[in-house]
Short mmCIF file of C-alpha atoms and ligand atoms in Angstrom, two decimals:
data_model
loop_
_atom_site.label_atom_id
_atom_site.label_comp_id
_atom_site.label_asym_id
_atom_site.label_seq_id
_atom_site.Cartn_x
_atom_site.Cartn_y
_atom_site.Cartn_z
CA MET A 10 17.44 15.09 20.22
CA ALA A 11 16.33 17.20 17.28
CA SER A 12 19.65 18.97 17.11
CA SER A 13 21.64 15.77 17.15
CA ALA A 14 19.47 14.48 14.32
CA ALA A 15 20.33 17.57 12.34
CA GLY A 16 23.99 17.20 13.19
CA PHE A 17 24.11 13.74 11.71
CA SER A 18 25.76 14.03 8.31
CA GLY A 19 23.71 12.72 5.41
CA THR A 20 26.19 10.21 4.04
CA SER A 21 27.08 8.59 7.33
CA PHE A 22 23.35 8.41 8.06
CA LEU A 23 22.71 6.50 4.83
CA LEU A 24 25.74 4.31 5.34
CA LEU A 25 24.74 3.46 8.87
CA LEU A 26 21.27 2.47 7.76
CA LEU A 27 22.63 0.41 4.91
CA LEU A 28 25.15 -1.47 7.04
CA ALA A 29 22.77 -1.97 9.87
CA SER A 30 19.89 -3.24 7.82
CA ILE A 31 22.01 -6.01 6.29
CA SER A 32 21.83 -7.77 9.63
CA ILE A 33 18.09 -8.40 9.38
CA SER A 34 17.87 -12.10 8.75
CA THR A 35 15.00 -13.25 6.68
CA ALA A 36 14.59 -16.95 6.85
CA GLU A 37 12.44 -18.66 4.40
CA ILE A 38 12.89 -21.50 2.04
CA ARG A 39 14.73 -19.80 -0.75
CA PHE A 40 15.11 -20.69 -4.43
CA THR A 41 18.02 -19.19 -6.29
CA GLU A 42 18.95 -19.61 -9.93
CA ILE A 43 22.64 -19.29 -10.71
CA ARG A 44 23.46 -18.96 -14.41
CA SER A 45 27.05 -19.03 -15.78
CA ASP A 46 28.27 -17.33 -12.66
CA PRO A 47 32.04 -16.79 -12.32
CA ARG A 48 31.89 -15.31 -8.78
CA PRO A 49 34.36 -16.99 -6.39
CA ILE A 50 31.96 -16.49 -3.49
CA ILE A 51 28.16 -16.55 -3.74
CA PRO A 52 26.34 -15.85 -0.47
CA PHE A 53 22.81 -17.24 -0.26
CA ASP A 54 20.98 -16.60 2.96
CA GLU A 55 21.53 -15.87 6.59
CA PHE A 56 19.98 -17.62 9.55
CA GLY A 57 20.26 -17.67 13.34
CA PHE A 58 20.57 -21.29 14.45
CA THR A 59 19.81 -22.67 17.89
CA HIS A 60 21.44 -25.89 19.14
CA ASN A 61 18.90 -27.78 17.08
CA GLY A 62 19.55 -26.26 13.66
CA ARG A 63 19.00 -27.99 10.32
CA LEU A 64 19.90 -27.13 6.76
CA GLU A 65 18.38 -28.75 3.70
CA LEU A 66 20.23 -28.11 0.50
CA ASN A 67 18.88 -29.17 -2.88
CA VAL A 68 20.84 -28.39 -5.99
CA SER A 69 19.60 -29.25 -9.45
CA LYS A 70 20.43 -28.48 -13.11
CA LEU A 71 24.11 -28.37 -12.19
CA SER A 72 26.50 -27.63 -15.04
CA PHE A 73 29.98 -26.17 -15.52
CA SER A 74 31.55 -24.09 -18.29
CA SER A 75 34.49 -26.51 -18.67
CA PRO A 76 34.06 -30.29 -19.04
CA ASP A 77 36.06 -31.78 -16.16
CA PRO A 78 36.68 -29.32 -13.33
CA ASP A 79 38.50 -30.11 -10.08
CA LEU A 80 35.38 -30.68 -7.98
CA SER A 81 37.19 -30.46 -4.62
CA LYS A 82 37.51 -26.72 -5.22
CA LEU A 83 33.73 -26.25 -5.25
CA GLY A 84 31.31 -26.49 -2.38
CA PHE A 85 28.93 -24.99 0.14
CA PHE A 86 29.84 -23.88 3.64
CA LEU A 87 28.38 -22.00 6.61
CA CYS A 88 30.24 -19.09 8.11
CA THR A 89 29.59 -16.40 10.70
CA ARG A 90 30.40 -12.81 9.83
CA ASP A 91 33.27 -12.58 12.29
CA SER A 92 34.90 -15.75 11.08
CA TRP A 93 34.46 -14.60 7.48
CA LEU A 94 36.85 -11.72 8.18
CA GLN A 95 39.37 -14.23 9.55
CA VAL A 96 38.98 -16.41 6.47
CA LEU A 97 39.65 -13.43 4.22
CA GLN A 98 42.79 -12.73 6.23
CA GLN A 99 43.90 -16.36 5.92
CA ILE A 100 43.47 -16.18 2.16
CA GLU A 101 45.35 -12.91 1.99
CA GLU A 102 48.26 -14.26 4.02
CA GLY A 103 48.41 -17.37 1.84
CA GLU A 104 47.58 -19.81 4.64
CA VAL A 105 44.80 -21.29 2.57
CA ALA A 106 44.19 -21.03 -1.15
CA CYS A 107 40.45 -21.47 -0.97
CA ALA A 108 37.84 -20.61 1.64
CA LEU A 109 36.72 -24.24 1.57
CA GLN A 110 40.06 -25.37 3.01
CA SER A 111 39.89 -23.06 6.02
CA ASP A 112 39.27 -24.76 9.35
CA ILE A 113 37.16 -21.81 10.54
CA VAL A 114 34.25 -22.36 8.17
CA LYS A 115 31.76 -25.18 8.58
CA PRO A 116 31.83 -27.22 5.36
CA VAL A 117 28.35 -28.29 4.35
CA TYR A 118 28.96 -30.05 1.07
CA ASN A 119 32.08 -30.46 -1.01
CA PHE A 120 31.45 -31.25 -4.67
CA ASN A 121 34.11 -33.98 -4.73
CA SER A 122 31.55 -36.20 -3.03
CA LEU A 123 29.28 -35.64 -6.03
CA PRO A 124 28.52 -38.94 -7.77
CA LYS A 125 29.88 -39.17 -11.32
CA SER A 126 27.71 -37.44 -13.94
CA ALA A 127 25.19 -36.38 -11.31
CA THR A 128 23.48 -33.05 -11.94
CA GLY A 129 22.02 -32.54 -8.50
CA ILE A 130 22.46 -32.81 -4.75
CA ASN A 131 20.00 -33.43 -1.93
CA HIS A 132 21.90 -32.78 1.22
CA PHE A 133 20.90 -32.60 4.84
CA TYR A 134 23.12 -30.88 7.40
CA LEU A 135 22.89 -30.70 11.20
CA GLN A 136 24.00 -27.47 12.81
CA SER A 137 24.34 -27.76 16.58
CA ASP A 138 26.47 -24.66 17.30
CA SER A 139 24.07 -21.85 17.90
CA ASP A 140 25.03 -18.70 16.04
CA GLN A 141 24.08 -16.59 13.05
CA TYR A 142 25.44 -18.18 9.88
CA THR A 143 25.49 -17.31 6.22
CA LEU A 144 25.23 -20.08 3.65
CA VAL A 145 27.93 -19.52 1.04
CA PHE A 146 28.98 -21.22 -2.19
CA ALA A 147 32.70 -21.14 -2.95
CA ASN A 148 34.13 -21.55 -6.43
CA CYS A 149 37.92 -21.60 -6.16
CA LEU A 150 38.51 -22.23 -9.86
CA PRO A 151 39.11 -18.81 -11.42
CA GLN A 152 38.05 -19.70 -14.98
CA LEU A 153 35.01 -21.78 -14.13
CA LYS A 154 31.45 -20.60 -14.57
CA VAL A 155 28.77 -22.44 -12.62
CA SER A 156 25.06 -22.86 -13.35
CA MET A 157 22.62 -24.41 -10.90
CA ASP A 158 19.24 -24.10 -9.19
CA VAL A 159 19.59 -23.95 -5.45
CA ARG A 160 16.87 -24.53 -2.89
CA SER A 161 17.98 -23.83 0.65
CA ALA A 162 15.86 -24.32 3.75
CA MET A 163 17.22 -23.49 7.17
CA TYR A 164 15.22 -24.09 10.31
CA ASN A 165 15.49 -24.93 13.99
CA LEU A 166 13.71 -27.77 15.72
CA ASP A 167 11.58 -26.73 18.63
CA GLY A 168 12.88 -28.03 21.97
CA ARG A 169 10.00 -30.26 23.00
CA SER A 170 7.57 -30.74 20.17
CA LYS A 171 10.34 -31.12 17.53
CA THR A 172 8.35 -29.06 15.06
CA ARG A 173 10.20 -27.00 12.50
CA ASP A 174 10.66 -23.29 13.12
CA TYR A 175 11.66 -21.45 9.96
CA LEU A 176 12.15 -18.12 11.71
CA SER A 177 15.67 -17.19 12.70
CA ALA A 178 16.50 -17.60 16.41
CA GLY A 179 16.27 -13.89 17.23
CA ILE A 180 12.92 -13.22 15.57
CA THR A 181 11.00 -16.37 16.33
CA ILE A 182 8.76 -14.61 18.87
CA LEU A 183 7.84 -11.83 16.41
CA PRO A 184 4.41 -13.28 15.48
CA ARG A 185 3.37 -12.92 19.12
CA VAL A 186 4.88 -9.46 19.38
CA TYR A 187 2.98 -8.23 16.30
CA PHE A 188 -0.22 -9.82 17.50
CA LEU A 189 0.09 -8.16 20.90
CA PHE A 190 0.63 -4.76 19.30
CA SER A 191 -2.31 -5.26 16.95
CA LEU A 192 -4.49 -5.87 20.04
CA ILE A 193 -3.22 -2.63 21.56
CA TYR A 194 -4.08 -0.68 18.40
CA PHE A 195 -7.45 -2.38 18.23
CA THR A 196 -8.15 -1.10 21.76
CA LEU A 197 -6.97 2.37 20.74
CA ALA A 198 -9.27 2.34 17.70
CA ALA A 199 -12.23 1.30 19.86
CA GLY A 200 -11.41 4.02 22.40
CA TRP A 201 -11.16 6.59 19.61
CA ILE A 202 -14.55 5.59 18.16
CA TYR A 203 -16.07 5.99 21.63
CA LEU A 204 -14.45 9.43 21.96
CA LEU A 205 -15.70 10.53 18.53
CA TYR A 206 -19.19 9.50 19.52
CA LYS A 207 -19.07 11.26 22.89
CA LYS A 208 -17.61 14.50 21.53
CA ARG A 209 -19.50 14.39 18.23
CA LEU A 210 -20.22 18.14 18.32
CA THR A 211 -16.54 19.04 18.15
CA VAL A 212 -15.43 16.35 15.72
CA PHE A 213 -13.61 17.41 12.54
CA GLY A 214 -12.84 15.52 9.34
CA ILE A 215 -9.27 14.96 10.49
CA HIS A 216 -10.50 12.88 13.41
CA PHE A 217 -12.05 10.33 11.07
CA PHE A 218 -8.83 10.33 9.11
CA MET A 219 -6.97 9.52 12.32
CA LEU A 220 -9.36 6.64 12.95
CA ALA A 221 -8.60 5.28 9.49
CA VAL A 222 -4.85 5.46 10.20
CA VAL A 223 -5.21 3.51 13.46
CA ILE A 224 -7.44 0.87 11.84
CA LEU A 225 -4.97 0.43 8.97
CA LYS A 226 -2.14 0.10 11.48
CA THR A 227 -4.11 -2.60 13.33
CA LEU A 228 -4.76 -4.55 10.13
CA ASN A 229 -1.15 -4.14 9.05
CA LEU A 230 0.14 -5.60 12.32
CA LEU A 231 -2.40 -8.40 12.20
CA CYS A 232 -1.29 -9.40 8.68
CA GLU A 233 2.34 -9.15 9.68
CA ALA A 234 1.68 -11.44 12.66
CA GLU A 235 -0.11 -13.96 10.44
CA ASP A 236 2.54 -13.67 7.70
CA LYS A 237 5.40 -14.29 10.14
CA SER A 238 3.58 -17.11 11.89
CA TYR A 239 2.92 -18.78 8.52
CA ILE A 240 6.58 -18.47 7.58
CA LYS A 241 7.52 -19.82 11.00
CA ARG A 242 5.44 -22.94 10.41
CA THR A 243 5.93 -23.59 6.70
CA GLY A 244 8.92 -21.57 5.51
CA SER A 245 6.94 -19.63 2.93
CA ALA A 246 4.47 -16.78 2.96
CA HIS A 247 1.45 -18.06 1.00
CA GLY A 248 -0.28 -14.81 0.20
CA TRP A 249 -0.34 -13.27 3.65
CA ASP A 250 2.62 -11.18 2.59
CA VAL A 251 0.54 -9.65 -0.20
CA LEU A 252 -2.13 -8.49 2.25
CA PHE A 253 0.61 -7.27 4.54
CA TYR A 254 2.18 -5.21 1.73
CA ILE A 255 -1.19 -3.73 0.79
CA PHE A 256 -1.91 -2.58 4.33
CA SER A 257 1.67 -1.37 4.82
CA PHE A 258 1.27 0.69 1.71
CA LEU A 259 -2.08 2.20 2.75
CA LYS A 260 -0.83 2.79 6.27
CA GLY A 261 2.36 4.46 5.00
CA ILE A 262 0.44 6.81 2.73
CA THR A 263 -2.22 7.71 5.29
CA LEU A 264 0.25 8.22 8.14
CA PHE A 265 2.41 10.61 6.11
CA THR A 266 -0.69 12.39 4.81
CA LEU A 267 -2.01 12.70 8.36
CA ILE A 268 1.23 14.24 9.61
CA VAL A 269 1.13 16.73 6.71
CA LEU A 270 -2.55 17.55 7.33
CA ILE A 271 -2.06 18.05 11.05
CA GLY A 272 1.07 20.06 10.32
CA THR A 273 -0.85 22.39 8.03
CA GLY A 274 -3.66 22.70 10.54
CA TRP A 275 -6.09 21.44 7.93
CA SER A 276 -9.69 21.00 9.07
CA PHE A 277 -9.30 22.68 12.44
CA LEU A 278 -7.27 25.81 11.68
CA LYS A 279 -8.50 26.17 8.10
CA PRO A 280 -10.69 24.12 5.80
CA TYR A 281 -8.41 24.27 2.74
CA LEU A 282 -4.83 23.49 1.80
CA GLN A 283 -2.50 26.05 0.27
CA ASP A 284 -0.79 25.26 -3.03
CA LYS A 285 2.60 24.64 -1.51
CA GLU A 286 1.06 22.32 1.07
CA LYS A 287 -0.68 20.38 -1.67
CA LYS A 288 2.69 20.12 -3.42
CA VAL A 289 4.17 18.44 -0.36
CA LEU A 290 1.44 15.81 -0.53
CA MET A 291 1.98 15.41 -4.27
CA ILE A 292 5.64 14.65 -3.57
CA VAL A 293 5.15 12.44 -0.53
CA ILE A 294 2.40 10.18 -1.87
CA PRO A 295 4.13 9.01 -5.09
CA LEU A 296 7.39 8.61 -3.15
CA GLN A 297 5.57 6.37 -0.70
CA VAL A 298 4.51 4.23 -3.66
CA VAL A 299 8.17 3.91 -4.69
CA ALA A 300 9.23 3.20 -1.10
CA ASN A 301 6.71 0.39 -0.84
CA ILE A 302 7.75 -1.19 -4.14
CA ALA A 303 11.36 -1.05 -2.93
CA GLN A 304 10.35 -2.63 0.37
CA VAL A 305 8.68 -5.54 -1.41
CA VAL A 306 11.74 -6.19 -3.60
CA ILE A 307 14.07 -5.92 -0.58
CA ASP A 308 12.03 -8.36 1.51
CA GLU A 309 11.45 -10.88 -1.23
CA SER A 310 14.99 -11.03 -2.61
CA GLY A 311 16.83 -11.33 0.70
CA PRO A 312 20.07 -9.59 1.66
CA TYR A 313 22.15 -11.30 -1.03
CA GLY A 314 19.70 -11.04 -3.90
CA GLN A 315 20.54 -9.22 -7.11
CA ASP A 316 20.01 -5.44 -6.95
CA TRP A 317 19.29 -5.71 -3.22
CA VAL A 318 21.70 -2.90 -2.40
CA THR A 319 20.28 -0.68 -5.14
CA TRP A 320 16.71 -1.08 -3.89
CA LYS A 321 17.84 -0.56 -0.31
CA GLN A 322 19.42 2.73 -1.37
CA VAL A 323 16.30 3.75 -3.28
CA PHE A 324 14.21 2.97 -0.23
CA LEU A 325 16.43 4.92 2.15
CA LEU A 326 16.67 7.92 -0.16
CA VAL A 327 12.91 8.06 -0.65
CA ASP A 328 12.31 7.58 3.05
CA VAL A 329 14.68 10.40 3.97
CA ILE A 330 13.02 12.74 1.42
CA CYS A 331 9.55 11.91 2.76
CA CYS A 332 10.63 12.44 6.35
CA CYS A 333 12.10 15.86 5.49
CA ALA A 334 9.14 16.87 3.31
CA ILE A 335 6.55 16.30 6.03
CA LEU A 336 8.37 18.72 8.32
CA PHE A 337 7.87 21.71 5.99
CA PRO A 338 4.12 22.21 6.56
CA ILE A 339 4.69 22.23 10.32
CA VAL A 340 7.42 24.85 9.93
CA TRP A 341 5.14 26.99 7.72
CA SER A 342 2.34 26.75 10.24
CA ILE A 343 4.66 27.78 13.05
CA LYS A 344 5.76 30.78 11.00
CA ASN A 345 2.16 31.78 10.19
CA LEU A 346 1.07 31.44 13.80
CA ARG A 347 3.99 33.51 15.01
CA GLU A 348 3.02 36.31 12.63
CA ALA A 349 -0.64 36.00 13.56
CA ALA A 350 0.21 36.18 17.26
CA ARG A 351 1.86 39.53 16.62
CA THR A 352 -0.89 41.09 14.53
CA ASP A 353 -4.06 39.34 15.64
CA GLY A 354 -6.13 40.38 18.64
CA LYS A 355 -6.23 36.80 19.82
CA ALA A 356 -2.57 36.68 20.73
CA ALA A 357 -2.93 34.24 23.58
CA VAL A 358 -4.78 31.59 21.61
CA ASN A 359 -2.31 31.87 18.76
CA LEU A 360 0.62 31.56 21.13
CA MET A 361 -0.83 28.40 22.63
CA LYS A 362 -1.39 26.93 19.19
CA LEU A 363 2.20 27.89 18.45
CA THR A 364 3.45 26.03 21.52
CA LEU A 365 1.53 22.94 20.49
CA PHE A 366 2.82 23.09 16.93
CA ARG A 367 6.37 23.49 18.17
CA GLN A 368 5.86 20.47 20.42
CA TYR A 369 4.43 18.49 17.55
CA TYR A 370 7.39 19.43 15.38
CA VAL A 371 9.86 18.14 17.98
CA VAL A 372 7.86 14.96 18.50
CA VAL A 373 7.71 14.22 14.75
CA ILE A 374 11.48 14.69 14.52
CA CYS A 375 12.05 12.44 17.54
CA TYR A 376 9.75 9.82 16.05
CA ILE A 377 11.55 9.84 12.70
CA TYR A 378 14.96 9.86 14.35
CA PHE A 379 14.12 7.04 16.71
CA THR A 380 12.45 4.73 14.21
CA ARG A 381 15.08 5.30 11.53
CA VAL A 382 18.39 5.74 13.31
CA VAL A 383 18.12 4.44 16.87
CA VAL A 384 16.29 1.30 15.82
CA TYR A 385 18.83 0.45 13.12
CA ALA A 386 21.66 1.13 15.53
CA LEU A 387 19.99 -1.21 18.03
CA GLU A 388 19.74 -3.83 15.33
CA THR A 389 23.49 -3.71 14.70
CA ILE A 390 24.65 -3.78 18.29
CA THR A 391 22.28 -6.41 19.66
CA SER A 392 23.21 -10.05 19.35
CA TYR A 393 21.35 -12.07 16.69
CA LYS A 394 19.43 -13.76 19.52
CA TYR A 395 17.76 -10.50 20.53
CA LEU A 396 16.95 -9.03 17.12
CA TRP A 397 13.28 -8.83 18.15
CA THR A 398 14.15 -6.12 20.70
CA SER A 399 14.70 -3.58 17.93
CA VAL A 400 11.28 -4.41 16.48
CA VAL A 401 9.72 -3.92 19.92
CA ALA A 402 11.58 -0.61 20.35
CA ALA A 403 10.33 0.63 16.95
CA GLU A 404 6.75 -0.43 17.69
CA LEU A 405 6.81 1.18 21.14
CA ALA A 406 8.09 4.45 19.64
CA THR A 407 5.38 4.31 16.98
CA LEU A 408 2.75 3.60 19.61
CA ALA A 409 3.96 6.55 21.69
CA PHE A 410 3.74 8.76 18.60
CA TYR A 411 0.18 7.64 17.79
CA VAL A 412 -0.90 8.19 21.40
CA PHE A 413 0.74 11.63 21.53
CA THR A 414 -0.91 12.68 18.27
CA GLY A 415 -4.30 11.37 19.33
CA TYR A 416 -4.11 12.93 22.77
CA ASN A 417 -3.06 16.38 21.58
CA PHE A 418 -5.48 16.62 18.68
CA LYS A 419 -8.47 14.88 20.19
CA PRO A 420 -11.94 16.38 19.65
CA GLU A 421 -12.50 18.63 22.61
CA ALA A 422 -14.35 21.87 23.16
CA HIS A 423 -11.47 23.44 25.07
CA ASN A 424 -8.64 22.26 22.91
CA PRO A 425 -6.65 25.43 22.14
CA TYR A 426 -6.52 24.42 18.48
CA PHE A 427 -10.20 24.98 18.15
CA ALA A 428 -10.57 27.88 20.57
CA ILE A 429 -12.30 30.75 18.85
CA ASP A 430 -14.57 32.80 21.11
CA ASP A 431 -13.63 35.44 23.66
CA GLU A 432 -14.32 33.25 26.62
CA GLU A 433 -11.83 30.75 25.39
CA GLU A 434 -9.38 33.49 24.51
CA GLU A 435 -9.56 34.52 28.14
CA ALA A 436 -9.14 30.96 29.34
CA ALA A 437 -6.15 30.58 27.06
CA SER A 438 -4.47 33.76 28.28
CA GLU A 439 -5.06 32.66 31.88
CA GLN A 440 -3.34 29.42 31.13
CA LEU A 441 -0.49 31.17 29.36
CA LYS A 442 -0.02 33.40 32.40
CA LEU A 443 0.05 30.32 34.59
CA GLU A 444 2.62 28.69 32.35
CA ASP A 445 4.73 31.86 32.40
CA GLU A 446 4.70 31.88 36.18
CA PHE A 447 5.82 28.29 36.24
CA GLU A 448 8.68 29.06 33.94
CA LEU A 449 9.80 31.88 36.25
C1 NAG B 528 16.01 -31.74 -0.36
O1 NAG B 528 16.97 -32.53 0.32
C2 NAG B 528 16.52 -33.09 1.54
C3 NAG B 528 17.69 -33.77 2.20
O2 NAG B 528 18.19 -34.83 1.47
C4 NAG B 528 15.35 -34.03 1.27
O3 NAG B 528 14.88 -34.57 2.48
C5 NAG B 528 14.24 -33.24 0.59
O4 NAG B 528 13.19 -34.10 0.23
C6 NAG B 528 14.78 -32.56 -0.66
N1 NAG B 528 13.73 -31.67 -1.18
C7 NAG B 528 13.43 -31.56 -2.47
C8 NAG B 528 12.35 -30.62 -2.81
O5 NAG B 528 14.00 -32.24 -3.31
#
């Protein structure tokens, strides 16, 4: 897996992520200000409808750059991605002059039904064909500039209770998914506290750091569950998103720091950090700040917001740099241990540490590869109805990584990381011999 990750060329990697991540549908009530905009096509938001879909469209402060435009050439419509390609083809082949005239799109509101001298619309639209649609404004008058404030709310009605569900069809069960995972991490944190207490004689500073990471992950998932469930019910976030961003940010920083610290062997191999290892942290931590700012802008502006693509690129670039940077300390440690195994008397212990570090290196790479590439690939190939599966896949991979890290670096008298005396050296060489025999 590691080698295929390395074989992936950088550009296609970025491109894949960029294309794939466009498919994430955020669905909230959205307000958009359009000012003197000449664009022929303005996409607003994307949403996965069930058979009971609704769209509320409120336009206000409507004005045009020329006094009496042909209003039939202006309007809103819904369109799936596949049919959008067909519409483009129709326009190219001259079958239709304007996307609004195509029979493939679902017209929502044509401006020729606008009452004279009105400056606003309040329109309600029923969508009973389940699919993932994008709300688009078409302006088929080349010279015309349009200004307006648009409020769009897309939601599905629940089958029985007829309550509104503002989450897109494929992600409507996410609040429950996040809540379930937060319970799992809560259990892990409790188990870890118990372990720290039981093995308190062999506990190092890094073990408390690991506890902090798990607790932050729990809180992060809890806020995400509450945030999503609030959006599901009301269509807006109401502050839970702020808490979520704060915990995401802390969790991001501590997780990357933890991987660096474990990679350097800090606290159990040596009590200090070397200068170059400190430099890695000094690169990774500020970059995580940037990554989190980018994440906030990306989430809040939606896939068609201004500068969305720029921030997405910033985020991906920063993320890729961080992921590469955290691998260096592990590589340095492996190199040091290999040298030590040759020169030191305690060859066996060093070799076992080396094996564990190599394992950890592979697992970190697999974790990064899976959560970055495989998950985004999953997101693109799965139907909009099953978007939640990629979230579950990412969370399961993350959980596996946390469990692996905790299990291998748990406080334990006979953990080869902490083995120092002769007795343990002997035990280690016994085990190495055993492992050698198995390999033969
Ligand atoms: C938006 O339009 C819908 C449909 O006509 C209407 O029910 C709703 O009250 C309007 N909302 C606002 C904020 O004007």
